[in-house]
Short mmCIF file of C-alpha atoms in Angstrom, two decimals:
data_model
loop_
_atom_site.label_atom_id
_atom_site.label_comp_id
_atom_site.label_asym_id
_atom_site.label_seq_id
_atom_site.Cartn_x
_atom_site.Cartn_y
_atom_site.Cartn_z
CA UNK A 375 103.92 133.75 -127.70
CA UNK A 376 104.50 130.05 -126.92
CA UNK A 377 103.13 128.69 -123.56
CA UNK A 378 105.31 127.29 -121.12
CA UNK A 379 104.64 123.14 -120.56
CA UNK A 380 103.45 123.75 -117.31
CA UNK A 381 100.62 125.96 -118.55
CA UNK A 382 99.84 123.10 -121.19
CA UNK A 383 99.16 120.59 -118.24
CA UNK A 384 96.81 123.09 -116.79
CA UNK A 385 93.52 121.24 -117.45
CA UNK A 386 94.82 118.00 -117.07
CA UNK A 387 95.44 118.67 -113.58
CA UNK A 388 92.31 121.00 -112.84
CA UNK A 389 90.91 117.97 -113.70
CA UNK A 390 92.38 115.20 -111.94
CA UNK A 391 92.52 117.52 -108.86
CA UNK A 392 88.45 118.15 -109.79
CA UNK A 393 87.81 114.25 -110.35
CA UNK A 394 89.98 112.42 -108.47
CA UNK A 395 91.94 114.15 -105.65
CA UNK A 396 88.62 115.81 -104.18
CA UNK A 397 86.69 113.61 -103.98
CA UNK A 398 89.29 111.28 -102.43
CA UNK A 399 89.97 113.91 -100.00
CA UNK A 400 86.20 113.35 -98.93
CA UNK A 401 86.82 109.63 -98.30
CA UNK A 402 89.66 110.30 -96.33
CA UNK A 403 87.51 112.65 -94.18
CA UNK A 404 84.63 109.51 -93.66
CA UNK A 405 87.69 106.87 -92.61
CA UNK A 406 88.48 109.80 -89.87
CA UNK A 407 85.05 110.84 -88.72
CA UNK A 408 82.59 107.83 -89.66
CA UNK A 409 80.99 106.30 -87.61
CA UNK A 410 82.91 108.55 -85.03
CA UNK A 411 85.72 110.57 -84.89
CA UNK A 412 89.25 108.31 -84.46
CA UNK A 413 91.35 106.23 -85.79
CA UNK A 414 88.85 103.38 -84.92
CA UNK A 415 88.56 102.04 -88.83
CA UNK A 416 91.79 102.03 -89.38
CA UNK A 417 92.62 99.60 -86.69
CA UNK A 418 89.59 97.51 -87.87
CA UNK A 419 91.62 96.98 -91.03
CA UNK A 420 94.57 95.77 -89.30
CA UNK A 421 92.79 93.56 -87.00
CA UNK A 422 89.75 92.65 -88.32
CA UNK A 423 90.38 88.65 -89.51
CA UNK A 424 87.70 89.56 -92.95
CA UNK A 425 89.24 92.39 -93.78
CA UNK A 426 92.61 90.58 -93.41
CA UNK A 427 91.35 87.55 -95.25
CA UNK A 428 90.14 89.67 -98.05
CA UNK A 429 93.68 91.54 -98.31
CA UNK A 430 95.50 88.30 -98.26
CA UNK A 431 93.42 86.62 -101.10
CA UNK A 432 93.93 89.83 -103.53
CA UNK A 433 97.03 89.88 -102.87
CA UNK A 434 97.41 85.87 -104.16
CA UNK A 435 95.47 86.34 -107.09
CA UNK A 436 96.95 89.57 -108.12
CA UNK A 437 100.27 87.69 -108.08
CA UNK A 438 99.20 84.80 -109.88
CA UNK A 439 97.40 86.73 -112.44
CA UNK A 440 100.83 89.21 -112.59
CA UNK A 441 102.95 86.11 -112.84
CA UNK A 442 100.94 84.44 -116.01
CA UNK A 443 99.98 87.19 -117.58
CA UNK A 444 103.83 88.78 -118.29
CA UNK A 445 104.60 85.45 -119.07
CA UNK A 446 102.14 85.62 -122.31
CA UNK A 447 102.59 89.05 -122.65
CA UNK A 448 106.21 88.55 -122.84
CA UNK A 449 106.04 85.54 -125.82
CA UNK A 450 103.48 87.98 -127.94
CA UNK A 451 105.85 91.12 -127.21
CA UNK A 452 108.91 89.30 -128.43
CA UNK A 453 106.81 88.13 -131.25
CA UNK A 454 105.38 91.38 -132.19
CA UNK A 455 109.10 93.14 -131.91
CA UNK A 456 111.12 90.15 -133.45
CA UNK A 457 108.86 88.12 -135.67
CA UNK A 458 108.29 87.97 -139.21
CA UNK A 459 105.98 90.83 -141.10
CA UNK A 460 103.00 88.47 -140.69
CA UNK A 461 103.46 87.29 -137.29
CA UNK A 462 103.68 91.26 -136.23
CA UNK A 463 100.14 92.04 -138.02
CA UNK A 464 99.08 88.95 -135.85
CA UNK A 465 100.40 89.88 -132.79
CA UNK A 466 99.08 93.73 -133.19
CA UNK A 467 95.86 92.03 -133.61
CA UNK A 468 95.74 89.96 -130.49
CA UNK A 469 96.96 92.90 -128.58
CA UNK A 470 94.65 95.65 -129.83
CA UNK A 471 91.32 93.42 -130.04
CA UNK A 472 90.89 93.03 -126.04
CA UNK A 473 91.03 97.15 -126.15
CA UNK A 474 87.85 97.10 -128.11
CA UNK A 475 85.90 94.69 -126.21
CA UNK A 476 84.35 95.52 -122.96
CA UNK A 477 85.73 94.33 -119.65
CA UNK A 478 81.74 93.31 -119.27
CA UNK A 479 81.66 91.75 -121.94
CA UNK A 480 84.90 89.80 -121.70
CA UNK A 481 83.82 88.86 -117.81
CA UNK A 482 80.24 86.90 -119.44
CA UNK A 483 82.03 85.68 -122.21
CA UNK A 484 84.12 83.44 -119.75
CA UNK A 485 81.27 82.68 -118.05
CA UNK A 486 79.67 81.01 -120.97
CA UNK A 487 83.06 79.28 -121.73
CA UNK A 488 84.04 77.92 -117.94
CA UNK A 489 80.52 77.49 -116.16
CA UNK A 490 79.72 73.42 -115.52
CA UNK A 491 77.43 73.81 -118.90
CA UNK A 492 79.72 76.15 -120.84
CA UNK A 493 81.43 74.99 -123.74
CA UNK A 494 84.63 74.01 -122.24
CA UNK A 495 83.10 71.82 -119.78
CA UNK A 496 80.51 70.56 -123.03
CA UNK A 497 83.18 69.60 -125.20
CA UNK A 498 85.26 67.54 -122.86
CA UNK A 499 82.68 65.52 -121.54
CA UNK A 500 81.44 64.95 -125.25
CA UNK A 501 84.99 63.85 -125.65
CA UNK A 502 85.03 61.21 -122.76
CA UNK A 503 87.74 62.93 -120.70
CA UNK A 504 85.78 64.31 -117.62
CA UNK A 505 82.80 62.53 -116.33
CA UNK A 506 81.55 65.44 -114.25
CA UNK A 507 82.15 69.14 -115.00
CA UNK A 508 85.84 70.91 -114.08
CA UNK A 509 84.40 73.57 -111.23
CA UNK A 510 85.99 76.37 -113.65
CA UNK A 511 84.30 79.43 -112.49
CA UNK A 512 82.76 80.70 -109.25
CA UNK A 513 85.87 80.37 -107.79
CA UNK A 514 90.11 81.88 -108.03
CA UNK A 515 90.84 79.70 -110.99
CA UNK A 516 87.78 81.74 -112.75
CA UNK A 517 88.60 85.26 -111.29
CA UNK A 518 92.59 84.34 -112.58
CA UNK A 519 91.58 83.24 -115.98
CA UNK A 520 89.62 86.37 -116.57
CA UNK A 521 92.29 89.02 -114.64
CA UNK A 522 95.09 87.72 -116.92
CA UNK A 523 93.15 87.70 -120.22
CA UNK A 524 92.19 91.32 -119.43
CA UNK A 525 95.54 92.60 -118.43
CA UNK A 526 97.93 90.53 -120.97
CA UNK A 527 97.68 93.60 -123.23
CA UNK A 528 98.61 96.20 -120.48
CA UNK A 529 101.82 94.30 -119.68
CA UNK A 530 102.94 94.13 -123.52
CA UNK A 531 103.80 97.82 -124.33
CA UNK A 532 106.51 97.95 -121.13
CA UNK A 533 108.02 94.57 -122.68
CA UNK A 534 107.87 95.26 -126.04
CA UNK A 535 109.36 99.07 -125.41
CA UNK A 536 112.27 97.03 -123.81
CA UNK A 537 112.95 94.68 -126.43
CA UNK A 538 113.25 97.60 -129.03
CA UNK A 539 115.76 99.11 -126.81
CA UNK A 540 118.17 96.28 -126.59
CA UNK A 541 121.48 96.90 -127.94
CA UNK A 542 121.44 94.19 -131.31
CA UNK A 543 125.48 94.45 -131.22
CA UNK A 544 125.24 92.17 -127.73
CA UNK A 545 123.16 89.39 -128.93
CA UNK A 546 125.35 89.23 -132.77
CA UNK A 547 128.49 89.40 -130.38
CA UNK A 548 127.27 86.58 -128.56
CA UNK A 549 126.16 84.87 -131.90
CA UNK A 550 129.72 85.20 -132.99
CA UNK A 551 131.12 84.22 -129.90
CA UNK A 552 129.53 80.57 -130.66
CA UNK A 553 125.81 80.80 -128.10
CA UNK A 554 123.10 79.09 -129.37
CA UNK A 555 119.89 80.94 -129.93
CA UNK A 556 118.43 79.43 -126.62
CA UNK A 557 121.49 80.23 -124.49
CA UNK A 558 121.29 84.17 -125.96
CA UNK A 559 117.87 83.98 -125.20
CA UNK A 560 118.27 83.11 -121.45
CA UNK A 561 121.43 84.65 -120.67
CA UNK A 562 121.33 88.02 -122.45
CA UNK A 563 118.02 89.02 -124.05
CA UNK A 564 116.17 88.08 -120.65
CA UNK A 565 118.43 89.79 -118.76
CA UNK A 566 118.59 92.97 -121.01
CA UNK A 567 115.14 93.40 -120.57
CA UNK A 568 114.76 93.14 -116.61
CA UNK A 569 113.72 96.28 -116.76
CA UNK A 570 110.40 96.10 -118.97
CA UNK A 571 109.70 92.63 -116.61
CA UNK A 572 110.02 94.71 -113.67
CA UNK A 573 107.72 97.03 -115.28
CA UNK A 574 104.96 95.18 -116.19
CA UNK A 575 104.62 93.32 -113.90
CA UNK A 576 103.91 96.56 -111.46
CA UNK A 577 101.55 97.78 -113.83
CA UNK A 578 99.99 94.38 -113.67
CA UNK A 579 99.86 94.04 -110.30
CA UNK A 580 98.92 98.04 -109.39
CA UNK A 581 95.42 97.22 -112.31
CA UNK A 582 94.55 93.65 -110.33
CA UNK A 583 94.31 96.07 -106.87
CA UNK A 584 91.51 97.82 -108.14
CA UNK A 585 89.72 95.21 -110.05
CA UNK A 586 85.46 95.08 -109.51
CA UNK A 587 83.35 93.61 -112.11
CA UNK A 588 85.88 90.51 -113.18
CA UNK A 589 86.09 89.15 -109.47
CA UNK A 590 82.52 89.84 -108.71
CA UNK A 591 81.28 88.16 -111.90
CA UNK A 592 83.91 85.60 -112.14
CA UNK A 593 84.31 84.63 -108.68
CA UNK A 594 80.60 84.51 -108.00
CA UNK A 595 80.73 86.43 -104.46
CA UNK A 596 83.30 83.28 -103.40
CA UNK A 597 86.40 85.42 -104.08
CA UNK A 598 85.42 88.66 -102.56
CA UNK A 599 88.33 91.41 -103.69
CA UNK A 600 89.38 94.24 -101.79
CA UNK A 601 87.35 96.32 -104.39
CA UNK A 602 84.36 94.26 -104.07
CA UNK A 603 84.53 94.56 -100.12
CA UNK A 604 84.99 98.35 -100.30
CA UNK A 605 81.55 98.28 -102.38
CA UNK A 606 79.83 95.70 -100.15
CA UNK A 607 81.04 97.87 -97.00
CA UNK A 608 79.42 101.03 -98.25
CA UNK A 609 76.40 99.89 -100.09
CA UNK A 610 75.33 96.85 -98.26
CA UNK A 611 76.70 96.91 -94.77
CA UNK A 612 76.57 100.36 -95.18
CA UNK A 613 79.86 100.57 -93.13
CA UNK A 614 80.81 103.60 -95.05
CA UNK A 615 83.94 104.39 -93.09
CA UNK A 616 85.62 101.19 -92.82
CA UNK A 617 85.11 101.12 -96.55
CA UNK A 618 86.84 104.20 -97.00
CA UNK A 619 89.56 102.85 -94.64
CA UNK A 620 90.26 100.04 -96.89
CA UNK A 621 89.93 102.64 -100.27
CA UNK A 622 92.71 104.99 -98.21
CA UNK A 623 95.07 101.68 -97.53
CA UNK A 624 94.50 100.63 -101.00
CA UNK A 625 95.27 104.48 -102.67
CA UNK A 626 98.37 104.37 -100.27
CA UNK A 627 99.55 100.42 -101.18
CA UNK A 628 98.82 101.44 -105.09
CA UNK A 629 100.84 104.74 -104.13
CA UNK A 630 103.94 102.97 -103.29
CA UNK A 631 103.77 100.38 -106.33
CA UNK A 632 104.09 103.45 -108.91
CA UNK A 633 106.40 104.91 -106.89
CA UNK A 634 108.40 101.71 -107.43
CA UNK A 635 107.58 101.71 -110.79
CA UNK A 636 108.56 105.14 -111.54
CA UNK A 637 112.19 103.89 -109.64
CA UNK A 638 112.68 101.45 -112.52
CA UNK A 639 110.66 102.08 -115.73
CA UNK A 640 110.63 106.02 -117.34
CA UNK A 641 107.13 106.32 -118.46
CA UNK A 642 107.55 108.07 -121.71
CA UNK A 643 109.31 104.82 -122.62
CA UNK A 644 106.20 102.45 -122.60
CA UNK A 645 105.07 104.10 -125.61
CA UNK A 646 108.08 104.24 -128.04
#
């Protein structure tokens, strides 16, 4: 007897309602009851100039680091879909590679490559173009660099699912119609793939919400996140329900992004 789909899903959602929905459940409880019953937290989060400060700057560098990295991701997705045998095995390899290396990992390597003795700053002083180190790191230029080279990968799939999609008999009417390659490219493979920009650039943006360890690494405790304030309110302050305040707005802004994304992007068609 075959089972239904529904009874398929069955662990994965015991699960996720065991790991994730619970528990968040409980944090929703603190940002109502701690350090007193009322909506006291919650106003703290509108009103509170930090907390605003803190929402603000995400929100910057998640845009920044949305806006470069489907940039790249878009120039190694049209070369992995459209480029010659070689250039695809290249491209697979620059996409897949990050996957294997920890975010950790990634976070000190740029640390070692952007601090004021790393190797970036070395070499062009050795050179003679800087006389005092670039301030690379410790900073939003550092917490940027490392958000984008984490998250180019995660953007590619959407755009590169896209691209397969495209309807070839547009682009060789346009060819025949006279267009150069760099008019098609602008005017109708672009546009044909609005929707895989659209896409990845939520997903982008929904992962740079919730990043930790690159900002607090990267950035040095200069760019505070909102993730890195939510940890900082519960384990240091401990303000444990305005920290769950800020995870509830957070859950709710993230909520809202998929719900977008869902509007324009199918997910079974980021992995075709």
């Amino acid at each position: 007897m075959a089972l239904r789909p529904i009874a398929l899903l069955g662990p994965l959602l015991l699960f996720l309602g065991l790991a994730y929905a619970v528990p968040f459940l409980g944090v929703v409880q603190w940002s109502f009851t701690l350090p007193e019953p009322g909506l006291g937290r919650y106003g703290a989060v509108l009103t509170d100039p930090l907390v605003q400060s803190v929402f603000v700057r995400t929100f910057r560098i998640c845009a920044a680091v949305t806006a470069l990295a489907v940039t790249a991701a878009y120039a190694i997705a049209y070369v992995w879909v459209r480029g010659s045998p070689g250039q695809r095995r290249f491209a697979e390899f620059c996409i897949l590679v990050p996957f294997w290396i920890s975010v950790l990992t990634r976070a000190f390597g740029w640390v070692a490559l952007l601090s004021n003795r790393g190797l970036i700053n070395t070499w062009l002083q050795a050179a003679g173009v800087i006389a005092e180190p670039l301030t690379l790191v410790r900073n939003e230029l550092g917490v940027i660099i490392g958000m984008t080279h984490f998250l180019i990968p995660f953007a590619v799939f959407p755009l590169a699912s896209a691209m397969r999609n495209l309807d070839e008999r547009v682009l060789l009417a346009a060819r025949g119609l006279g267009a150069s390659r760099l008019r098609i490219f602008w005017t109708v493979f672009v546009p044909m793939t609005a929707a895989g920009i659209i896409g990845a650039a939520l997903i982008v943006f929904v992962f740079s919400l919730g990043f930790f360890i690159t900002p607090a690494i990267l950035g040095g405790g200069r760019s505070v996140m909102v993730a890195e304030l939510v940890y900082l309110r519960m384990f240091q302050s401990p303000d444990w329900g305005l920290g769950a305040a800020i995870s509830v707005v957070l859950v709710l802004i993230v909520g809202g992004l998929m719900a977008l994304l869902f509007r324009f992007v199918r997910p079974s068609s980021m992995v075709r």
